[in-house]
Structure formats: C-alpha cells, structure tokens
C-alpha cells in the first residue's frame, strides 16, 4: 500500500503537533525558564556566598554601645541584630554595616575642599602648631569624650605647652540605677526615642511611669502616661512647682496656680504629676538640665549612683585636664582639632568659633563625611567609619555603673584613612603608647574591680578570677566589663554647669519659640534615608513643624519654603503644618545648619515665607 | 504535618515609630534604596509605619504609629483571586500568602485588589551604592523590576527553619526557630509572631483579647495581623472612618478647585 504524503498532511501534522504541545508541560516550562532568566540579568547584584557564622561586637554609633550579633558570610557582615534581653538595636544600629559603602563617605584628605596628600596636611598642621604665638592654644574638641582615644588626645597634647582638651559639656559623674526607677519626669529628654540604652528602656516600659514635659508632641510625649506641654522656657518653674508639692516647705512661692500661669498647664495636671512622683520617693527620677531639676532629684531621693571612670594606666595620667567648651577662654585657640569620628553632641558653630583667635585660625576636622564641622574646617582628614576600627565604650545614661566594652571592627578600613590621635601626636611631636586599648584593659584587669560578662553565654566572672589573657579575649569576643555598683547616694551629684537653663522670654523678643529636638542622630544608611523619606516618620533635616494657626500668622502654608531667622542667623527650611504643634512654637530637628542658629539665647525666632 | 496559621499581633501602645521594623525588613529581604526621584508609593516598604492622629487640635492632639504590612488575608484573599499568573498563593501548611516574583508579569491587578495597600511594584532594577551589594542577605534573591512585592513573613527564614528542623530529624519547626526580621528587630517588643492555631501561643491568646482588632474587618478578609490598643480612638481607625474636616493647604485647595471645575 502506497503512502502518499501530501503537503496537506504535513500541515495537519504540524498543526496537530503545535496543538498537542500546548497540552504538554513544555510551554509552561518555557515560561518558567524565561521568567527565571528574566530575573537574573547579569547586572543584577548577587548576594555573597560563603560560610555563614556569627560574630559578637558592640555598636559604636552612640554612647549606649548596644551589644551586636553580626551574621557574616565569610568576613562580610550581612545583618546585625541585638543580643540578650532588651538588647534590640535601633534602626541606625541595625544598618551600621552599610556605612562603609555610604556614597557620601569621605575617602581623601581635603584642604579648603580640594584633595591634598595627607603628608602635606600633617606638615602644614605641624607648622601651624610650632609657629603659634605665646598664649595661643592648641586644642582638641572631642564630640564623644570618655574613651581611650580621649586619653590618647590628651597624651598627644601633653607634649607641647598651651594646650587644652575640650569636651561639649562636663562628663557625667552619676549613673542611674534604672532597675529601681518607677516614675520618670523628663524635661524634654527623648526617653522612649534614644535615651540611655534604647532597647533596655523600651523593654522596661511596662515597669515605669513616664511624665513627659515638652511643648512638642514628640514620640516620648505621645507614649507617656502624662504629657505636660509646658510653654518653652517654663521648665524650671514647673520643676520648682513639682518640688513644692513633693517636698513640703521648699520653693514655697511656686504654688500650682503660680506655676500654671507660668507654664500654661492646668493646676490639676501639675498636681497629678506631683501625685505620681510623691508615691515613689527613692524610685522617681527627673531628667533634664539645670539646678532646679537637680534639686528636684534631691527631693525625690532619686536612685542616682556615683560613676567611677574605668582604670587608666598610671603613665597616662599627667595629661591636660578635661575642659568643657564653655569654660575655655574666648579667642584663645590657634589650632583646633575636632574629632567627629564617632557621632556625638551637636554644638552650634558659633559657640566653637567664639573660642578661636580672630586672625586666621586653623581648624582640622577628623570626619567620615563633609556634613558636620568639616564645612568650617580648613583641613578635613578622612577617618574610618565606626565599624572599621576598634573603639571602647563606657556606660550609657541608664547604667548604674561604668563599663568597658570594645566595638570590635567588622570590616577592614580602606587605604588612605587616618587615625585622629596619631595625627594630633604627629603635629605636636608626641609619641603615643602602643596598643592603648590593650593597655587600658590591662589596667582595668589590674584594678581587680567588677566582673567580665561574655555575650555569647552571658556568663559573669569576677575579674579577680580570670587571667588577663582570658579577660582580653572575652572583651574581643563581644564581652563587657562591668564595674561594681556603688551604693545609691540619694543626692544628685549633677554639677551646676551640667546644663544651661532654658532661655526665658524677654519683652520685644522674636515672636516664636524655637524648640530643638534633643535627639542626636548618627549617619543613616542610604537605605534608611529613603525609607524615612517615604514614610515621613522622621522630620527631615530642613523641616520645621508649626501649628496651622501659627503658620497663618506667619503667612506660610503646608509645604512652603521659608526662612527661619533667629538672632544667630537664618536658614532655609520647609514648613510642615501640624495641628498637634503648640501655637507659637517652631519645632526643629537637629541638623548641622539648624543647630548653628537654634540653641542657647537664640531660641526665639521668626519664620518668613520665601 | 499539622497545619499552622502564622499570624502577628502588633501592640500599638508600645510602638514608638522608630522604624526598626522597616529597616530590618529591607535588610533581610534585600530591598534596595529607591532612586532619589521615587515618589511616595514607588519605593518598596513591605512593612510601613504610618503616623496616624486623632484629628484633634493641640493639646488634645494624639498620634499613634501603625505598622502596616501584608495582612495575610485568610478568607477570599483578594490578591490571590485576581492574579492571572497564579503568582500569589496561600500555603495551606502555614497560611502564609506567598508571592512568586518569577511568575509575576507585573499587571498590578493584585495591587489594585489589595484593600490594605500593602503591595509594591518594582519600578526600577535593584541597585545599591557601589560595594553595598556585599551586604546582601544570601538567603534572598534580589527581584527584578516589573514585579510586585509584599511581605511574606520572611520566607527565607521559614525555609531556613525547615532546613534546620530537617537536619535535626524533625518534621515540625520550633516556635522560636522561625521569627520574621521585623519581630526580631522591634526594640519595644510591640510585634509578636506565632501560630494562631496553637491556642497556647502568645499571639493566639493576645488576638482574642478585647483590645485586639483587625484592619477593615468589615470586608471579611479575615486578616491574620491583629492590632492591639487600649485607646478607643485607635481601635476606631481600623474601620477607616471618614477623616474629620481638616483645614486644607494651598496645594490641596487648588486641586479641589480643579476637581470642582471638571465636575462643571
């Protein structure tokens, strides 16, 4: 039988095959493969591959120094997490491993904004130190004092005459036995938004009552048990009024009606706050600057304990004293080094500039970026980010005792960066001790006080029962040394210069009260900047928040560009109108530009629409 | 294997709005920073914290921070119903609404269907600042542009927990062995996670408390995310009431006037 294949048969076969193919897995497989292929273009970044292991360290982005568990692929950290009970990290700590790759990172030395070899910069600085006239000072201003690096600066300055080691304000001499605290009255402190060790504070939230005294509706105010929106500048009066109610016979003239007139609060609100405090004598704590608040703590018998600085090698001791910036003589500093290698206090540039000689002072900034005081410095020298070099950390504000922890580096720094203390030493002709952290740890070990706690197992061992090798090893594996807790004194040891009282309103002053948030923020990862920008969770650096009524009085509307003017200067801002803001108040987030014009006596201002 | 129903409780009285959950989620799931020109809805925030207020003027003004993520609808899941590619499914073993970017063709029907606005579209190729790609999580592949993303309760962590359980010769994963990144990161302990089918679990018990509520419960989607607050006005926002009359800004007024003109 002849089989004749016609062209029609061929088409029938092809058509049938095509139709049948649709009933097989082939097309679906093709779609899947195509989809997978389209998800794996060569320019799409690939996650690192390698052995996964865990390392323990501490976060150096703020003084709290939270314990960190780093998940690493090989040597590269890929995620960070908190350790232990209440050991959660803040958003900045969670992304600290991104900072080495920040696009704004500074990787070369600059002179007046132009690249300069580091050797040339050091030579020029050394000449300026050597050629200064008698009575002109060389100074180091450290934004995060109290570290071993601080001692290195002081040792370097000791090599030449007329030097001064400056800190933003006097170092704290008291700690808080936070476990005993039942009631906190906070005068503007961000108790639930970064104060102390953030994870520990919020984890203990159920066990203390919070009275937040603040004119703006901050996060702490919104989550407080009692929010007292006192008028800006009336905080001292409220503290005296509370003292009058808590400790009978003191501050007799500050009765609730008087305090009510000064603060704008209802007398019942003041009495309610006093009632919350009076029942917790010995367990209540007032947070804030100034003598009135220190006296309030004394009236409460607040659980404050003296803090002792961790031991220091004896040979480091003859060093310049720690001097608060405000105590330095005006127009006395010829060469000023500003250490911004770790985020710290924000000081208005006007307060620093006042200390410099009038004619051609030399300012050198050690910084990771050009955002801070680097804007005013002649030389900007690049330093490693906090996760690239070891730093030591002492206790946070909510700690009852000193501690010594090492922020063990997670990644290696790139080439071309400087170590700040060694630059100061080179300029002053000093020789610094080698391995200062290890020497400091040895001194602490020799002192024999306190105990060492390993984070991996939370095992506490008295220092006297461990050799130095084990002590040093534990510190480098994320462990912490904790001093013995001193007995609570019940007396607030805060010094009179521990903070300036809020400014009082004067007749004929500028119409608006400018309130600067107390929160200090480290550099944020690019990831977080965008997340916050999208969600509007954080006020952007150039934004001010005002009540709609105040806005209409100033002639500005929501989203307008405007000028914020104070007696110290003016800054361009964007206006956000929020009915939760106190009328007559401008709420400002701390940022380098705004801090320069918004603190101290300049805390009155006006907003002018552009 | 027993069937689990994973869910969350979020205590709004504890949430400080710090954003640690958003950041931890982005780190865990390799979410890139959105380009500078990206608008409000064009970045990817699988969990996003909204600041909501009671609409009252100072000093009665109060705010609350509400983390909103995929609500993991348990009944007639809208995104599953509309997806033409079957790129969204509900895992019967866990109750987790999963998203498969490989199948997604980017039609965005699911985004339109989601009543919680918890889905995000990848408008751009994933891109990190130079060097930062070294910090990516090896358990999660970056997604290409053109696909929709959402919270999947950190599927990479679930997979890792299953692997660990299997390595230990167990079929069930330990409750503590699987925790999404946002839960782990929350410093306030406001977000809790667990099996809602396990009546002894903390989330199952918390979800039954009087202060507990779900978003848009009237839609009948039976979300597995339970919010908690002792404040009545906070519980009321779950039903998305009409916002109170607020003074309009200039831009809003202009927009309103244009709308009026268009209406004739």
mmCIF file with all atom_site columns, C-alpha atoms in Angstrom, chain B residues 42-191:
data_model
loop_
_atom_site.group_PDB
_atom_site.id
_atom_site.type_symbol
_atom_site.label_atom_id
_atom_site.label_alt_id
_atom_site.label_comp_id
_atom_site.label_asym_id
_atom_site.label_entity_id
_atom_site.label_seq_id
_atom_site.pdbx_PDB_ins_code
_atom_site.Cartn_x
_atom_site.Cartn_y
_atom_site.Cartn_z
_atom_site.occupancy
_atom_site.B_iso_or_equiv
_atom_site.pdbx_formal_charge
_atom_site.auth_seq_id
_atom_site.auth_comp_id
_atom_site.auth_asym_id
_atom_site.auth_atom_id
_atom_site.pdbx_PDB_model_num
ATOM 1   C CA . UNK B 1 42  ? 7.221   53.969 44.341 1.00 0.00 ? 42  UNK B CA 1
ATOM 2   C CA . UNK B 1 43  ? 9.692   52.749 46.918 1.00 0.00 ? 43  UNK B CA 1
ATOM 3   C CA . UNK B 1 44  ? 9.352   49.277 48.378 1.00 0.00 ? 44  UNK B CA 1
ATOM 4   C CA . UNK B 1 45  ? 8.335   49.053 52.008 1.00 0.00 ? 45  UNK B CA 1
ATOM 5   C CA . UNK B 1 46  ? 6.872   45.602 52.687 1.00 0.00 ? 46  UNK B CA 1
ATOM 6   C CA . UNK B 1 47  ? 6.211   46.868 56.206 1.00 0.00 ? 47  UNK B CA 1
ATOM 7   C CA . UNK B 1 48  ? 5.497   50.540 56.510 1.00 0.00 ? 48  UNK B CA 1
ATOM 8   C CA . UNK B 1 49  ? 4.832   52.519 59.667 1.00 0.00 ? 49  UNK B CA 1
ATOM 9   C CA . UNK B 1 50  ? 2.124   55.140 59.321 1.00 0.00 ? 50  UNK B CA 1
ATOM 10  C CA . UNK B 1 51  ? 1.718   58.025 61.714 1.00 0.00 ? 51  UNK B CA 1
ATOM 11  C CA . UNK B 1 52  ? -1.980  58.459 62.420 1.00 0.00 ? 52  UNK B CA 1
ATOM 12  C CA . UNK B 1 53  ? -3.523  61.155 64.605 1.00 0.00 ? 53  UNK B CA 1
ATOM 13  C CA . UNK B 1 54  ? -6.862  61.679 66.245 1.00 0.00 ? 54  UNK B CA 1
ATOM 14  C CA . UNK B 1 55  ? -7.559  64.840 64.245 1.00 0.00 ? 55  UNK B CA 1
ATOM 15  C CA . UNK B 1 56  ? -7.896  66.981 67.359 1.00 0.00 ? 56  UNK B CA 1
ATOM 16  C CA . UNK B 1 57  ? -6.031  70.274 67.767 1.00 0.00 ? 57  UNK B CA 1
ATOM 17  C CA . UNK B 1 58  ? -3.338  70.940 70.376 1.00 0.00 ? 58  UNK B CA 1
ATOM 18  C CA . UNK B 1 59  ? -3.312  69.984 73.251 1.00 0.00 ? 59  UNK B CA 1
ATOM 19  C CA . UNK B 1 60  ? -5.833  67.142 72.717 1.00 0.00 ? 60  UNK B CA 1
ATOM 20  C CA . UNK B 1 61  ? -3.857  66.037 69.674 1.00 0.00 ? 61  UNK B CA 1
ATOM 21  C CA . UNK B 1 62  ? -2.616  62.459 69.931 1.00 0.00 ? 62  UNK B CA 1
ATOM 22  C CA . UNK B 1 63  ? -0.783  60.265 67.436 1.00 0.00 ? 63  UNK B CA 1
ATOM 23  C CA . UNK B 1 64  ? -0.192  56.581 67.065 1.00 0.00 ? 64  UNK B CA 1
ATOM 24  C CA . UNK B 1 65  ? 2.212   54.663 64.873 1.00 0.00 ? 65  UNK B CA 1
ATOM 25  C CA . UNK B 1 66  ? 0.613   51.869 62.868 1.00 0.00 ? 66  UNK B CA 1
ATOM 26  C CA . UNK B 1 67  ? 2.904   49.378 61.126 1.00 0.00 ? 67  UNK B CA 1
ATOM 27  C CA . UNK B 1 68  ? 1.061   48.103 58.053 1.00 0.00 ? 68  UNK B CA 1
ATOM 28  C CA . UNK B 1 69  ? 2.231   45.030 56.209 1.00 0.00 ? 69  UNK B CA 1
ATOM 29  C CA . UNK B 1 70  ? 0.505   42.351 54.134 1.00 0.00 ? 70  UNK B CA 1
ATOM 30  C CA . UNK B 1 71  ? -2.415  41.413 56.340 1.00 0.00 ? 71  UNK B CA 1
ATOM 31  C CA . UNK B 1 72  ? -2.177  37.757 55.254 1.00 0.00 ? 72  UNK B CA 1
ATOM 32  C CA . UNK B 1 73  ? -5.896  37.538 54.497 1.00 0.00 ? 73  UNK B CA 1
ATOM 33  C CA . UNK B 1 74  ? -7.356  34.198 55.484 1.00 0.00 ? 74  UNK B CA 1
ATOM 34  C CA . UNK B 1 75  ? -10.602 34.285 53.525 1.00 0.00 ? 75  UNK B CA 1
ATOM 35  C CA . UNK B 1 76  ? -11.160 35.038 49.840 1.00 0.00 ? 76  UNK B CA 1
ATOM 36  C CA . UNK B 1 77  ? -7.709  36.596 49.681 1.00 0.00 ? 77  UNK B CA 1
ATOM 37  C CA . UNK B 1 78  ? -8.231  39.405 47.139 1.00 0.00 ? 78  UNK B CA 1
ATOM 38  C CA . UNK B 1 79  ? -4.774  39.296 45.578 1.00 0.00 ? 79  UNK B CA 1
ATOM 39  C CA . UNK B 1 80  ? -4.970  35.528 45.031 1.00 0.00 ? 80  UNK B CA 1
ATOM 40  C CA . UNK B 1 81  ? -8.352  35.832 43.372 1.00 0.00 ? 81  UNK B CA 1
ATOM 41  C CA . UNK B 1 82  ? -7.264  38.361 40.776 1.00 0.00 ? 82  UNK B CA 1
ATOM 42  C CA . UNK B 1 83  ? -3.769  37.153 39.847 1.00 0.00 ? 83  UNK B CA 1
ATOM 43  C CA . UNK B 1 84  ? -3.844  35.842 36.254 1.00 0.00 ? 84  UNK B CA 1
ATOM 44  C CA . UNK B 1 85  ? -0.473  34.159 36.643 1.00 0.00 ? 85  UNK B CA 1
ATOM 45  C CA . UNK B 1 86  ? -1.033  32.284 39.884 1.00 0.00 ? 86  UNK B CA 1
ATOM 46  C CA . UNK B 1 87  ? 1.926   34.216 41.206 1.00 0.00 ? 87  UNK B CA 1
ATOM 47  C CA . UNK B 1 88  ? 0.170   34.610 44.547 1.00 0.00 ? 88  UNK B CA 1
ATOM 48  C CA . UNK B 1 89  ? -0.921  31.665 46.605 1.00 0.00 ? 89  UNK B CA 1
ATOM 49  C CA . UNK B 1 90  ? -1.842  30.712 50.123 1.00 0.00 ? 90  UNK B CA 1
ATOM 50  C CA . UNK B 1 91  ? 0.332   27.997 51.605 1.00 0.00 ? 91  UNK B CA 1
ATOM 51  C CA . UNK B 1 92  ? -2.094  25.555 53.215 1.00 0.00 ? 92  UNK B CA 1
ATOM 52  C CA . UNK B 1 93  ? 0.599   24.362 55.640 1.00 0.00 ? 93  UNK B CA 1
ATOM 53  C CA . UNK B 1 94  ? 1.301   27.804 57.092 1.00 0.00 ? 94  UNK B CA 1
ATOM 54  C CA . UNK B 1 95  ? -1.493  30.097 55.959 1.00 0.00 ? 95  UNK B CA 1
ATOM 55  C CA . UNK B 1 96  ? 1.106   32.473 54.564 1.00 0.00 ? 96  UNK B CA 1
ATOM 56  C CA . UNK B 1 97  ? 0.120   34.390 51.433 1.00 0.00 ? 97  UNK B CA 1
ATOM 57  C CA . UNK B 1 98  ? 3.170   33.987 49.242 1.00 0.00 ? 98  UNK B CA 1
ATOM 58  C CA . UNK B 1 99  ? 4.338   35.981 46.264 1.00 0.00 ? 99  UNK B CA 1
ATOM 59  C CA . UNK B 1 100 ? 6.376   34.404 43.484 1.00 0.00 ? 100 UNK B CA 1
ATOM 60  C CA . UNK B 1 101 ? 8.175   37.131 41.566 1.00 0.00 ? 101 UNK B CA 1
ATOM 61  C CA . UNK B 1 102 ? 9.272   34.640 38.883 1.00 0.00 ? 102 UNK B CA 1
ATOM 62  C CA . UNK B 1 103 ? 5.669   34.129 37.842 1.00 0.00 ? 103 UNK B CA 1
ATOM 63  C CA . UNK B 1 104 ? 4.580   37.733 38.200 1.00 0.00 ? 104 UNK B CA 1
ATOM 64  C CA . UNK B 1 105 ? 4.070   39.541 34.918 1.00 0.00 ? 105 UNK B CA 1
ATOM 65  C CA . UNK B 1 106 ? 3.624   42.922 36.563 1.00 0.00 ? 106 UNK B CA 1
ATOM 66  C CA . UNK B 1 107 ? -0.028  43.574 35.694 1.00 0.00 ? 107 UNK B CA 1
ATOM 67  C CA . UNK B 1 108 ? -0.583  45.005 39.203 1.00 0.00 ? 108 UNK B CA 1
ATOM 68  C CA . UNK B 1 109 ? -4.151  43.671 39.490 1.00 0.00 ? 109 UNK B CA 1
ATOM 69  C CA . UNK B 1 110 ? -3.184  42.449 42.945 1.00 0.00 ? 110 UNK B CA 1
ATOM 70  C CA . UNK B 1 111 ? -2.135  45.942 43.976 1.00 0.00 ? 111 UNK B CA 1
ATOM 71  C CA . UNK B 1 112 ? -5.483  47.287 42.889 1.00 0.00 ? 112 UNK B CA 1
ATOM 72  C CA . UNK B 1 113 ? -7.299  44.482 44.684 1.00 0.00 ? 113 UNK B CA 1
ATOM 73  C CA . UNK B 1 114 ? -5.433  44.774 47.986 1.00 0.00 ? 114 UNK B CA 1
ATOM 74  C CA . UNK B 1 115 ? -7.553  46.838 50.354 1.00 0.00 ? 115 UNK B CA 1
ATOM 75  C CA . UNK B 1 116 ? -4.573  47.480 52.612 1.00 0.00 ? 116 UNK B CA 1
ATOM 76  C CA . UNK B 1 117 ? -2.217  48.965 50.001 1.00 0.00 ? 117 UNK B CA 1
ATOM 77  C CA . UNK B 1 118 ? 0.390   46.523 51.237 1.00 0.00 ? 118 UNK B CA 1
ATOM 78  C CA . UNK B 1 119 ? 1.823   45.640 47.813 1.00 0.00 ? 119 UNK B CA 1
ATOM 79  C CA . UNK B 1 120 ? 4.570   47.437 45.989 1.00 0.00 ? 120 UNK B CA 1
ATOM 80  C CA . UNK B 1 121 ? 5.707   47.406 42.396 1.00 0.00 ? 121 UNK B CA 1
ATOM 81  C CA . UNK B 1 122 ? 9.356   47.228 41.395 1.00 0.00 ? 122 UNK B CA 1
ATOM 82  C CA . UNK B 1 123 ? 9.701   50.248 39.166 1.00 0.00 ? 123 UNK B CA 1
ATOM 83  C CA . UNK B 1 124 ? 13.469  50.048 38.877 1.00 0.00 ? 124 UNK B CA 1
ATOM 84  C CA . UNK B 1 125 ? 16.214  47.456 38.632 1.00 0.00 ? 125 UNK B CA 1
ATOM 85  C CA . UNK B 1 126 ? 17.564  46.764 42.094 1.00 0.00 ? 126 UNK B CA 1
ATOM 86  C CA . UNK B 1 127 ? 20.639  48.895 42.641 1.00 0.00 ? 127 UNK B CA 1
ATOM 87  C CA . UNK B 1 128 ? 22.795  49.553 45.673 1.00 0.00 ? 128 UNK B CA 1
ATOM 88  C CA . UNK B 1 129 ? 25.592  52.081 46.208 1.00 0.00 ? 129 UNK B CA 1
ATOM 89  C CA . UNK B 1 130 ? 28.898  50.587 44.995 1.00 0.00 ? 130 UNK B CA 1
ATOM 90  C CA . UNK B 1 131 ? 30.143  47.944 47.413 1.00 0.00 ? 131 UNK B CA 1
ATOM 91  C CA . UNK B 1 132 ? 26.943  47.721 49.403 1.00 0.00 ? 132 UNK B CA 1
ATOM 92  C CA . UNK B 1 133 ? 25.805  44.681 47.424 1.00 0.00 ? 133 UNK B CA 1
ATOM 93  C CA . UNK B 1 134 ? 28.312  42.771 49.562 1.00 0.00 ? 134 UNK B CA 1
ATOM 94  C CA . UNK B 1 135 ? 25.944  43.208 52.493 1.00 0.00 ? 135 UNK B CA 1
ATOM 95  C CA . UNK B 1 136 ? 23.040  41.422 50.779 1.00 0.00 ? 136 UNK B CA 1
ATOM 96  C CA . UNK B 1 137 ? 21.347  38.550 52.547 1.00 0.00 ? 137 UNK B CA 1
ATOM 97  C CA . UNK B 1 138 ? 22.425  35.330 50.786 1.00 0.00 ? 138 UNK B CA 1
ATOM 98  C CA . UNK B 1 139 ? 19.079  33.664 51.591 1.00 0.00 ? 139 UNK B CA 1
ATOM 99  C CA . UNK B 1 140 ? 17.001  36.027 49.457 1.00 0.00 ? 140 UNK B CA 1
ATOM 100 C CA . UNK B 1 141 ? 17.433  36.786 45.759 1.00 0.00 ? 141 UNK B CA 1
ATOM 101 C CA . UNK B 1 142 ? 17.061  40.404 44.625 1.00 0.00 ? 142 UNK B CA 1
ATOM 102 C CA . UNK B 1 143 ? 13.967  40.910 42.493 1.00 0.00 ? 143 UNK B CA 1
ATOM 103 C CA . UNK B 1 144 ? 13.951  42.451 39.032 1.00 0.00 ? 144 UNK B CA 1
ATOM 104 C CA . UNK B 1 145 ? 11.950  45.463 38.024 1.00 0.00 ? 145 UNK B CA 1
ATOM 105 C CA . UNK B 1 146 ? 8.466   44.804 36.724 1.00 0.00 ? 146 UNK B CA 1
ATOM 106 C CA . UNK B 1 147 ? 7.251   42.527 39.520 1.00 0.00 ? 147 UNK B CA 1
ATOM 107 C CA . UNK B 1 148 ? 5.115   43.097 42.582 1.00 0.00 ? 148 UNK B CA 1
ATOM 108 C CA . UNK B 1 149 ? 6.455   42.537 46.084 1.00 0.00 ? 149 UNK B CA 1
ATOM 109 C CA . UNK B 1 150 ? 4.980   42.265 49.527 1.00 0.00 ? 150 UNK B CA 1
ATOM 110 C CA . UNK B 1 151 ? 5.630   40.847 52.975 1.00 0.00 ? 151 UNK B CA 1
ATOM 111 C CA . UNK B 1 152 ? 5.789   37.070 53.018 1.00 0.00 ? 152 UNK B CA 1
ATOM 112 C CA . UNK B 1 153 ? 6.698   36.707 56.693 1.00 0.00 ? 153 UNK B CA 1
ATOM 113 C CA . UNK B 1 154 ? 10.363  36.372 55.681 1.00 0.00 ? 154 UNK B CA 1
ATOM 114 C CA . UNK B 1 155 ? 10.041  33.240 53.599 1.00 0.00 ? 155 UNK B CA 1
ATOM 115 C CA . UNK B 1 156 ? 13.805  32.817 53.611 1.00 0.00 ? 156 UNK B CA 1
ATOM 116 C CA . UNK B 1 157 ? 13.718  32.431 57.386 1.00 0.00 ? 157 UNK B CA 1
ATOM 117 C CA . UNK B 1 158 ? 10.887  29.904 57.184 1.00 0.00 ? 158 UNK B CA 1
ATOM 118 C CA . UNK B 1 159 ? 12.879  27.890 54.688 1.00 0.00 ? 159 UNK B CA 1
ATOM 119 C CA . UNK B 1 160 ? 15.986  28.070 56.873 1.00 0.00 ? 160 UNK B CA 1
ATOM 120 C CA . UNK B 1 161 ? 13.967  26.953 59.912 1.00 0.00 ? 161 UNK B CA 1
ATOM 121 C CA . UNK B 1 162 ? 12.632  23.980 57.949 1.00 0.00 ? 162 UNK B CA 1
ATOM 122 C CA . UNK B 1 163 ? 16.148  23.067 56.899 1.00 0.00 ? 163 UNK B CA 1
ATOM 123 C CA . UNK B 1 164 ? 17.351  23.227 60.482 1.00 0.00 ? 164 UNK B CA 1
ATOM 124 C CA . UNK B 1 165 ? 14.429  21.108 61.656 1.00 0.00 ? 165 UNK B CA 1
ATOM 125 C CA . UNK B 1 166 ? 15.089  18.572 58.910 1.00 0.00 ? 166 UNK B CA 1
ATOM 126 C CA . UNK B 1 167 ? 18.762  18.439 59.811 1.00 0.00 ? 167 UNK B CA 1
ATOM 127 C CA . UNK B 1 168 ? 17.724  17.694 63.386 1.00 0.00 ? 168 UNK B CA 1
ATOM 128 C CA . UNK B 1 169 ? 15.444  14.912 62.169 1.00 0.00 ? 169 UNK B CA 1
ATOM 129 C CA . UNK B 1 170 ? 12.235  16.762 62.979 1.00 0.00 ? 170 UNK B CA 1
ATOM 130 C CA . UNK B 1 171 ? 9.234   17.421 60.787 1.00 0.00 ? 171 UNK B CA 1
ATOM 131 C CA . UNK B 1 172 ? 7.924   20.404 62.745 1.00 0.00 ? 172 UNK B CA 1
ATOM 132 C CA . UNK B 1 173 ? 9.811   23.650 63.162 1.00 0.00 ? 173 UNK B CA 1
ATOM 133 C CA . UNK B 1 174 ? 10.274  25.003 66.663 1.00 0.00 ? 174 UNK B CA 1
ATOM 134 C CA . UNK B 1 175 ? 8.204   28.086 67.513 1.00 0.00 ? 175 UNK B CA 1
ATOM 135 C CA . UNK B 1 176 ? 11.305  30.046 68.461 1.00 0.00 ? 176 UNK B CA 1
ATOM 136 C CA . UNK B 1 177 ? 13.139  28.853 65.364 1.00 0.00 ? 177 UNK B CA 1
ATOM 137 C CA . UNK B 1 178 ? 11.123  30.946 62.932 1.00 0.00 ? 178 UNK B CA 1
ATOM 138 C CA . UNK B 1 179 ? 10.709  34.640 63.598 1.00 0.00 ? 179 UNK B CA 1
ATOM 139 C CA . UNK B 1 180 ? 10.396  37.301 60.863 1.00 0.00 ? 180 UNK B CA 1
ATOM 140 C CA . UNK B 1 181 ? 13.013  40.046 60.831 1.00 0.00 ? 181 UNK B CA 1
ATOM 141 C CA . UNK B 1 182 ? 10.627  42.814 61.932 1.00 0.00 ? 182 UNK B CA 1
ATOM 142 C CA . UNK B 1 183 ? 9.612   40.840 65.018 1.00 0.00 ? 183 UNK B CA 1
ATOM 143 C CA . UNK B 1 184 ? 13.227  40.208 65.927 1.00 0.00 ? 184 UNK B CA 1
ATOM 144 C CA . UNK B 1 185 ? 14.185  43.846 65.404 1.00 0.00 ? 185 UNK B CA 1
ATOM 145 C CA . UNK B 1 186 ? 11.340  45.588 67.251 1.00 0.00 ? 186 UNK B CA 1
ATOM 146 C CA . UNK B 1 187 ? 13.081  47.142 70.279 1.00 0.00 ? 187 UNK B CA 1
ATOM 147 C CA . UNK B 1 188 ? 9.769   47.736 72.039 1.00 0.00 ? 188 UNK B CA 1
ATOM 148 C CA . UNK B 1 189 ? 8.614   44.149 71.657 1.00 0.00 ? 189 UNK B CA 1
ATOM 149 C CA . UNK B 1 190 ? 5.438   45.510 70.068 1.00 0.00 ? 190 UNK B CA 1
ATOM 150 C CA . UNK B 1 191 ? 5.333   42.906 67.283 1.00 0.00 ? 191 UNK B CA 1
#
